[in-house]
């Protein structure tokens, strides 16, 4: 039962850190546009592979 004296404060501390991190993400607008993100995933407008910077850029080496 002595171990509970360590585990309860440790769990409260970790829970408080998680809650503080969540509130920090709310204040820094991490969840600003979830609707737009879900629509961008389904859009065919974006390509999987980025286009090369120039036509002669083969990035393969010789």
Short mmCIF file of C-alpha atoms in Angstrom, two decimals:
data_model
loop_
_atom_site.label_atom_id
_atom_site.label_comp_id
_atom_site.label_asym_id
_atom_site.label_seq_id
_atom_site.Cartn_x
_atom_site.Cartn_y
_atom_site.Cartn_z
CA UNK A 1 0.00 0.00 0.00
CA UNK A 2 2.98 2.30 0.38
CA UNK A 3 3.42 2.32 -3.39
CA UNK A 4 0.10 4.17 -3.74
CA UNK A 5 1.77 7.15 -2.10
CA UNK A 6 4.00 7.36 -5.19
CA UNK A 7 1.60 6.23 -7.89
CA UNK A 8 -1.29 8.59 -7.12
CA UNK A 9 0.80 11.81 -7.24
CA UNK A 10 2.64 10.54 -10.33
CA UNK A 11 -0.63 9.81 -12.13
CA UNK A 12 -2.07 13.20 -11.14
CA UNK A 13 1.09 14.92 -12.39
CA UNK A 14 1.02 13.09 -15.74
CA UNK A 15 -2.70 13.76 -16.15
CA UNK A 16 -2.14 17.44 -15.41
CA UNK A 17 0.69 17.59 -17.96
CA UNK A 18 -1.55 16.00 -20.58
CA UNK A 19 -4.35 18.44 -19.81
CA UNK A 20 -1.95 21.39 -19.97
CA UNK A 21 -0.65 20.18 -23.35
CA UNK A 22 -4.22 19.88 -24.64
CA UNK A 23 -5.08 23.43 -23.55
CA UNK A 24 -1.84 24.68 -25.14
CA UNK A 25 -2.87 23.14 -28.47
CA UNK A 26 -6.27 24.81 -28.17
CA UNK A 27 -4.68 28.23 -27.59
CA UNK A 28 -2.22 27.81 -30.46
CA UNK A 29 -5.07 27.04 -32.94
CA UNK A 30 -4.00 23.48 -33.70
CA UNK A 31 -7.64 22.53 -34.31
CA UNK A 32 -8.51 25.62 -36.35
CA UNK A 33 -9.84 24.01 -39.54
CA UNK A 34 -10.64 20.30 -39.17
CA UNK A 35 -13.37 20.50 -41.83
CA UNK A 36 -10.93 21.84 -44.42
CA UNK A 37 -8.37 19.17 -43.58
CA UNK A 38 -10.88 16.40 -44.14
CA UNK A 39 -11.87 17.87 -47.50
CA UNK A 40 -8.23 18.26 -48.61
CA UNK A 41 -7.57 14.57 -47.94
CA UNK A 42 -10.35 13.57 -50.35
CA UNK A 43 -9.33 16.04 -53.06
CA UNK A 44 -7.58 14.83 -56.22
CA UNK A 45 -5.93 18.22 -56.56
CA UNK A 46 -2.84 17.16 -54.59
CA UNK A 47 -0.26 14.75 -55.97
CA UNK A 48 1.50 12.10 -53.88
CA UNK A 49 4.92 13.03 -55.23
CA UNK A 50 6.06 16.65 -55.42
CA UNK A 51 6.99 17.96 -58.81
CA UNK A 52 10.72 18.61 -59.46
CA UNK A 53 12.01 22.16 -59.13
CA UNK A 54 13.26 22.29 -62.71
CA UNK A 55 12.74 20.11 -65.81
CA UNK A 56 16.37 18.89 -65.66
CA UNK A 57 16.15 17.90 -61.98
CA UNK A 58 16.22 14.09 -62.01
CA UNK A 59 17.51 13.57 -58.42
CA UNK A 60 18.68 10.13 -59.44
CA UNK A 61 22.36 10.83 -59.87
CA UNK A 62 24.49 9.49 -62.69
#
